[in-house]
GROMACS .gro file of N, CA and C in nm:
model
  267
    1MET      N    1  -1.739  -1.887  -0.614
    1MET     CA    2  -1.751  -1.969  -0.733
    1MET      C    3  -1.670  -1.909  -0.849
    2ALA      N    4  -1.670  -1.775  -0.859
    2ALA     CA    5  -1.592  -1.711  -0.965
    2ALA      C    6  -1.444  -1.740  -0.949
    3TYR      N    7  -1.398  -1.742  -0.824
    3TYR     CA    8  -1.258  -1.773  -0.798
    3TYR      C    9  -1.226  -1.916  -0.840
    4LEU      N   10  -1.312  -2.010  -0.802
    4LEU     CA   11  -1.289  -2.149  -0.839
    4LEU      C   12  -1.288  -2.166  -0.991
    5ALA      N   13  -1.375  -2.094  -1.060
    5ALA     CA   14  -1.375  -2.099  -1.206
    5ALA      C   15  -1.247  -2.037  -1.262
    6ALA      N   16  -1.201  -1.928  -1.200
    6ALA     CA   17  -1.080  -1.860  -1.248
    6ALA      C   18  -0.956  -1.947  -1.235
    7ILE      N   19  -0.952  -2.029  -1.131
    7ILE     CA   20  -0.837  -2.118  -1.115
    7ILE      C   21  -0.862  -2.254  -1.182
    8GLU      N   22  -0.973  -2.260  -1.256
    8GLU     CA   23  -1.009  -2.378  -1.334
    8GLU      C   24  -1.027  -2.503  -1.247
    9GLU      N   25  -1.087  -2.482  -1.131
    9GLU     CA   26  -1.119  -2.596  -1.044
    9GLU      C   27  -1.251  -2.655  -1.091
   10THR      N   28  -1.246  -2.780  -1.134
   10THR     CA   29  -1.367  -2.845  -1.185
   10THR      C   30  -1.407  -2.969  -1.106
   11ASP      N   31  -1.321  -3.011  -1.016
   11ASP     CA   32  -1.350  -3.131  -0.938
   11ASP      C   33  -1.466  -3.104  -0.842
   12PRO      N   34  -1.580  -3.170  -0.861
   12PRO     CA   35  -1.696  -3.143  -0.777
   12PRO      C   36  -1.673  -3.171  -0.628
   13ILE      N   37  -1.585  -3.264  -0.597
   13ILE     CA   38  -1.554  -3.296  -0.457
   13ILE      C   39  -1.481  -3.178  -0.393
   14VAL      N   40  -1.384  -3.123  -0.464
   14VAL     CA   41  -1.309  -3.007  -0.411
   14VAL      C   42  -1.402  -2.886  -0.398
   15ILE      N   43  -1.484  -2.862  -0.498
   15ILE     CA   44  -1.578  -2.749  -0.494
   15ILE      C   45  -1.674  -2.764  -0.377
   16ASP      N   46  -1.729  -2.882  -0.359
   16ASP     CA   47  -1.820  -2.907  -0.246
   16ASP      C   48  -1.750  -2.884  -0.113
   17GLU      N   49  -1.625  -2.928  -0.103
   17GLU     CA   50  -1.550  -2.912   0.023
   17GLU      C   51  -1.524  -2.763   0.051
   18VAL      N   52  -1.488  -2.687  -0.050
   18VAL     CA   53  -1.466  -2.544  -0.031
   18VAL      C   54  -1.595  -2.476   0.013
   19LEU      N   55  -1.705  -2.507  -0.052
   19LEU     CA   56  -1.833  -2.448  -0.014
   19LEU      C   57  -1.875  -2.489   0.127
   20LYS      N   58  -1.849  -2.612   0.163
   20LYS     CA   59  -1.882  -2.661   0.298
   20LYS      C   60  -1.801  -2.584   0.403
   21VAL      N   61  -1.671  -2.568   0.379
   21VAL     CA   62  -1.586  -2.494   0.473
   21VAL      C   63  -1.634  -2.350   0.484
   22CYS      N   64  -1.667  -2.288   0.371
   22CYS     CA   65  -1.714  -2.149   0.372
   22CYS      C   66  -1.846  -2.134   0.447
   23ARG      N   67  -1.933  -2.232   0.434
   23ARG     CA   68  -2.062  -2.229   0.505
   23ARG      C   69  -2.044  -2.242   0.655
   24ASN      N   70  -1.949  -2.323   0.697
   24ASN     CA   71  -1.935  -2.357   0.839
   24ASN      C   72  -1.833  -2.274   0.916
   25ASP      N   73  -1.743  -2.205   0.847
   25ASP     CA   74  -1.638  -2.130   0.917
   25ASP      C   75  -1.632  -1.988   0.862
   26PRO      N   76  -1.692  -1.891   0.933
   26PRO     CA   77  -1.695  -1.753   0.883
   26PRO      C   78  -1.556  -1.692   0.863
   27ASP      N   79  -1.459  -1.729   0.948
   27ASP     CA   80  -1.324  -1.675   0.932
   27ASP      C   81  -1.259  -1.725   0.803
   28LYS      N   82  -1.274  -1.852   0.774
   28LYS     CA   83  -1.217  -1.907   0.651
   28LYS      C   84  -1.290  -1.851   0.528
   29ARG      N   85  -1.423  -1.834   0.539
   29ARG     CA   86  -1.499  -1.775   0.429
   29ARG      C   87  -1.449  -1.633   0.401
   30GLN      N   88  -1.430  -1.553   0.508
   30GLN     CA   89  -1.380  -1.416   0.491
   30GLN      C   90  -1.242  -1.415   0.427
   31TRP      N   91  -1.155  -1.505   0.471
   31TRP     CA   92  -1.021  -1.513   0.415
   31TRP      C   93  -1.028  -1.545   0.265
   32LEU      N   94  -1.110  -1.643   0.230
   32LEU     CA   95  -1.120  -1.684   0.090
   32LEU      C   96  -1.178  -1.571   0.003
   33LEU      N   97  -1.278  -1.500   0.054
   33LEU     CA   98  -1.336  -1.389  -0.022
   33LEU      C   99  -1.234  -1.277  -0.044
   34GLN      N  100  -1.154  -1.248   0.059
   34GLN     CA  101  -1.050  -1.146   0.044
   34GLN      C  102  -0.943  -1.193  -0.055
   35TRP      N  103  -0.906  -1.319  -0.047
   35TRP     CA  104  -0.808  -1.375  -0.141
   35TRP      C  105  -0.862  -1.367  -0.284
   36ALA      N  106  -0.987  -1.403  -0.304
   36ALA     CA  107  -1.047  -1.400  -0.437
   36ALA      C  108  -1.052  -1.257  -0.490
   37ASP      N  109  -1.079  -1.159  -0.403
   37ASP     CA  110  -1.079  -1.018  -0.446
   37ASP      C  111  -0.944  -0.976  -0.500
   38ARG      N  112  -0.837  -1.026  -0.438
   38ARG     CA  113  -0.702  -0.990  -0.484
   38ARG      C  114  -0.667  -1.061  -0.614
   39ILE      N  115  -0.716  -1.182  -0.632
   39ILE     CA  116  -0.678  -1.265  -0.747
   39ILE      C  117  -0.762  -1.235  -0.871
   40LEU      N  118  -0.892  -1.218  -0.852
   40LEU     CA  119  -0.981  -1.198  -0.966
   40LEU      C  120  -0.956  -1.061  -1.031
   41PRO      N  121  -0.977  -1.051  -1.160
   41PRO     CA  122  -0.960  -0.921  -1.225
   41PRO      C  123  -1.060  -0.820  -1.171
   42ALA      N  124  -1.022  -0.694  -1.178
   42ALA     CA  125  -1.108  -0.587  -1.128
   42ALA      C  126  -1.241  -0.587  -1.203
   43LYS      N  127  -1.345  -0.550  -1.131
   43LYS     CA  128  -1.477  -0.541  -1.193
   43LYS      C  129  -1.475  -0.426  -1.294
   44PRO      N  130  -1.545  -0.440  -1.405
   44PRO     CA  131  -1.545  -0.334  -1.505
   44PRO      C  132  -1.612  -0.207  -1.451
   45ILE      N  133  -1.559  -0.095  -1.491
   45ILE     CA  134  -1.615   0.034  -1.450
   45ILE      C  135  -1.742   0.059  -1.531
   46ASP      N  136  -1.845   0.100  -1.464
   46ASP     CA  137  -1.972   0.129  -1.531
   46ASP      C  138  -1.959   0.263  -1.602
   47THR      N  139  -1.943   0.261  -1.732
   47THR     CA  140  -1.924   0.384  -1.808
   47THR      C  141  -2.053   0.462  -1.825
   48LEU      N  142  -2.165   0.402  -1.790
   48LEU     CA  143  -2.292   0.473  -1.800
   48LEU      C  144  -2.324   0.550  -1.672
   49ASP      N  145  -2.242   0.535  -1.571
   49ASP     CA  146  -2.264   0.605  -1.444
   49ASP      C  147  -2.215   0.748  -1.459
   50ASP      N  148  -2.309   0.842  -1.459
   50ASP     CA  149  -2.273   0.982  -1.480
   50ASP      C  150  -2.269   1.062  -1.350
   51ARG      N  151  -2.254   0.992  -1.237
   51ARG     CA  152  -2.246   1.061  -1.109
   51ARG      C  153  -2.103   1.104  -1.082
   52HIS      N  154  -2.088   1.213  -1.005
   52HIS     CA  155  -1.956   1.267  -0.972
   52HIS      C  156  -1.956   1.318  -0.830
   53PHE      N  157  -1.837   1.333  -0.774
   53PHE     CA  158  -1.823   1.397  -0.644
   53PHE      C  159  -1.807   1.546  -0.666
   54CYS      N  160  -1.871   1.624  -0.582
   54CYS     CA  161  -1.863   1.770  -0.593
   54CYS      C  162  -1.718   1.818  -0.580
   55ARG      N  163  -1.637   1.748  -0.500
   55ARG     CA  164  -1.498   1.790  -0.479
   55ARG      C  165  -1.417   1.788  -0.609
   56ASP      N  166  -1.464   1.719  -0.711
   56ASP     CA  167  -1.394   1.710  -0.838
   56ASP      C  168  -1.441   1.814  -0.939
   57CYS      N  169  -1.530   1.904  -0.898
   57CYS     CA  170  -1.592   2.001  -0.989
   57CYS      C  171  -1.532   2.140  -0.969
   58ILE      N  172  -1.517   2.213  -1.079
   58ILE     CA  173  -1.462   2.349  -1.069
   58ILE      C  174  -1.558   2.446  -1.001
   59HIS      N  175  -1.683   2.410  -0.988
   59HIS     CA  176  -1.782   2.498  -0.925
   59HIS      C  177  -1.776   2.494  -0.772
   60LEU      N  178  -1.693   2.407  -0.716
   60LEU     CA  179  -1.684   2.399  -0.571
   60LEU      C  180  -1.574   2.493  -0.524
   61GLY      N  181  -1.612   2.590  -0.442
   61GLY     CA  182  -1.517   2.685  -0.386
   61GLY      C  183  -1.548   2.707  -0.240
   62ASP      N  184  -1.447   2.703  -0.153
   62ASP     CA  185  -1.468   2.719  -0.009
   62ASP      C  186  -1.575   2.624   0.043
   63GLU      N  187  -1.573   2.501  -0.003
   63GLU     CA  188  -1.665   2.395   0.038
   63GLU      C  189  -1.812   2.425   0.004
   64ARG      N  190  -1.837   2.519  -0.085
   64ARG     CA  191  -1.974   2.552  -0.128
   64ARG      C  192  -1.980   2.543  -0.280
   65CYS      N  193  -2.094   2.500  -0.330
   65CYS     CA  194  -2.115   2.498  -0.474
   65CYS      C  195  -2.150   2.641  -0.518
   66ILE      N  196  -2.064   2.699  -0.598
   66ILE     CA  197  -2.084   2.836  -0.645
   66ILE      C  198  -2.204   2.841  -0.739
   67ARG      N  199  -2.222   2.738  -0.816
   67ARG     CA  200  -2.328   2.732  -0.916
   67ARG      C  201  -2.468   2.719  -0.854
   68HIS      N  202  -2.479   2.634  -0.751
   68HIS     CA  203  -2.610   2.605  -0.692
   68HIS      C  204  -2.627   2.663  -0.551
   69ARG      N  205  -2.524   2.727  -0.501
   69ARG     CA  206  -2.527   2.795  -0.370
   69ARG      C  207  -2.571   2.705  -0.256
   70PHE      N  208  -2.501   2.592  -0.242
   70PHE     CA  209  -2.526   2.506  -0.127
   70PHE      C  210  -2.395   2.439  -0.087
   71ARG      N  211  -2.391   2.389   0.035
   71ARG     CA  212  -2.274   2.317   0.086
   71ARG      C  213  -2.303   2.168   0.072
   72PRO      N  214  -2.239   2.101  -0.023
   72PRO     CA  215  -2.271   1.959  -0.045
   72PRO      C  216  -2.212   1.869   0.063
   73VAL      N  217  -2.285   1.764   0.093
   73VAL     CA  218  -2.231   1.654   0.172
   73VAL      C  219  -2.174   1.560   0.067
   74ASP      N  220  -2.042   1.554   0.062
   74ASP     CA  221  -1.975   1.490  -0.052
   74ASP      C  222  -1.933   1.347  -0.022
   75ASP      N  223  -2.018   1.271   0.045
   75ASP     CA  224  -1.983   1.133   0.073
   75ASP      C  225  -2.035   1.036  -0.032
   76LEU      N  226  -2.127   1.082  -0.116
   76LEU     CA  227  -2.180   1.001  -0.225
   76LEU      C  228  -2.175   1.081  -0.355
   77PRO      N  229  -2.146   1.015  -0.466
   77PRO     CA  230  -2.148   1.088  -0.592
   77PRO      C  231  -2.292   1.126  -0.629
   78ARG      N  232  -2.305   1.232  -0.705
   78ARG     CA  233  -2.439   1.279  -0.744
   78ARG      C  234  -2.438   1.318  -0.891
   79ARG      N  235  -2.558   1.329  -0.947
   79ARG     CA  236  -2.573   1.375  -1.085
   79ARG      C  237  -2.592   1.525  -1.083
   80CYS      N  238  -2.522   1.593  -1.173
   80CYS     CA  239  -2.534   1.738  -1.180
   80CYS      C  240  -2.508   1.780  -1.326
   81ALA      N  241  -2.604   1.848  -1.383
   81ALA     CA  242  -2.590   1.892  -1.522
   81ALA      C  243  -2.480   1.995  -1.537
   82ASP      N  244  -2.442   2.064  -1.428
   82ASP     CA  245  -2.340   2.168  -1.434
   82ASP      C  246  -2.200   2.119  -1.397
   83PHE      N  247  -2.183   1.988  -1.376
   83PHE     CA  248  -2.053   1.937  -1.336
   83PHE      C  249  -1.948   1.962  -1.444
   84LEU      N  250  -1.836   2.018  -1.403
   84LEU     CA  251  -1.719   2.035  -1.489
   84LEU      C  252  -1.596   1.989  -1.411
   85PRO      N  253  -1.525   1.890  -1.461
   85PRO     CA  254  -1.410   1.840  -1.386
   85PRO      C  255  -1.301   1.945  -1.375
   86LYS      N  256  -1.233   1.945  -1.259
   86LYS     CA  257  -1.127   2.042  -1.234
   86LYS      C  258  -1.014   2.031  -1.335
   87ILE      N  259  -0.983   1.912  -1.382
   87ILE     CA  260  -0.872   1.896  -1.476
   87ILE      C  261  -0.904   1.951  -1.614
   88ALA      N  262  -1.029   1.977  -1.644
   88ALA     CA  263  -1.068   2.030  -1.776
   88ALA      C  264  -1.037   2.179  -1.789
   89ARG      N  265  -1.002   2.238  -1.682
   89ARG     CA  266  -0.977   2.382  -1.678
   89ARG      C  267  -0.854   2.424  -1.751
   0.00000   0.00000   0.00000
């Protein structure tokens, strides 16, 4: 729907047809969603998200956190009061 609004499609017949095709054909729905992702503007970055990856912190050395003495699994960002970005050095 955001894509249709972005291209200023207002004809209810066209909108209904697009939604009908998307409901009935998973391949066409996937194609349209991927197309819309490329066309629509990027989603805004959440500036209130204070999570970081350990790999971006100066306290990570030899795959271990020097500050907290553990080996992080760095697949998800985490909150850490001691985080200092490597570029700030």
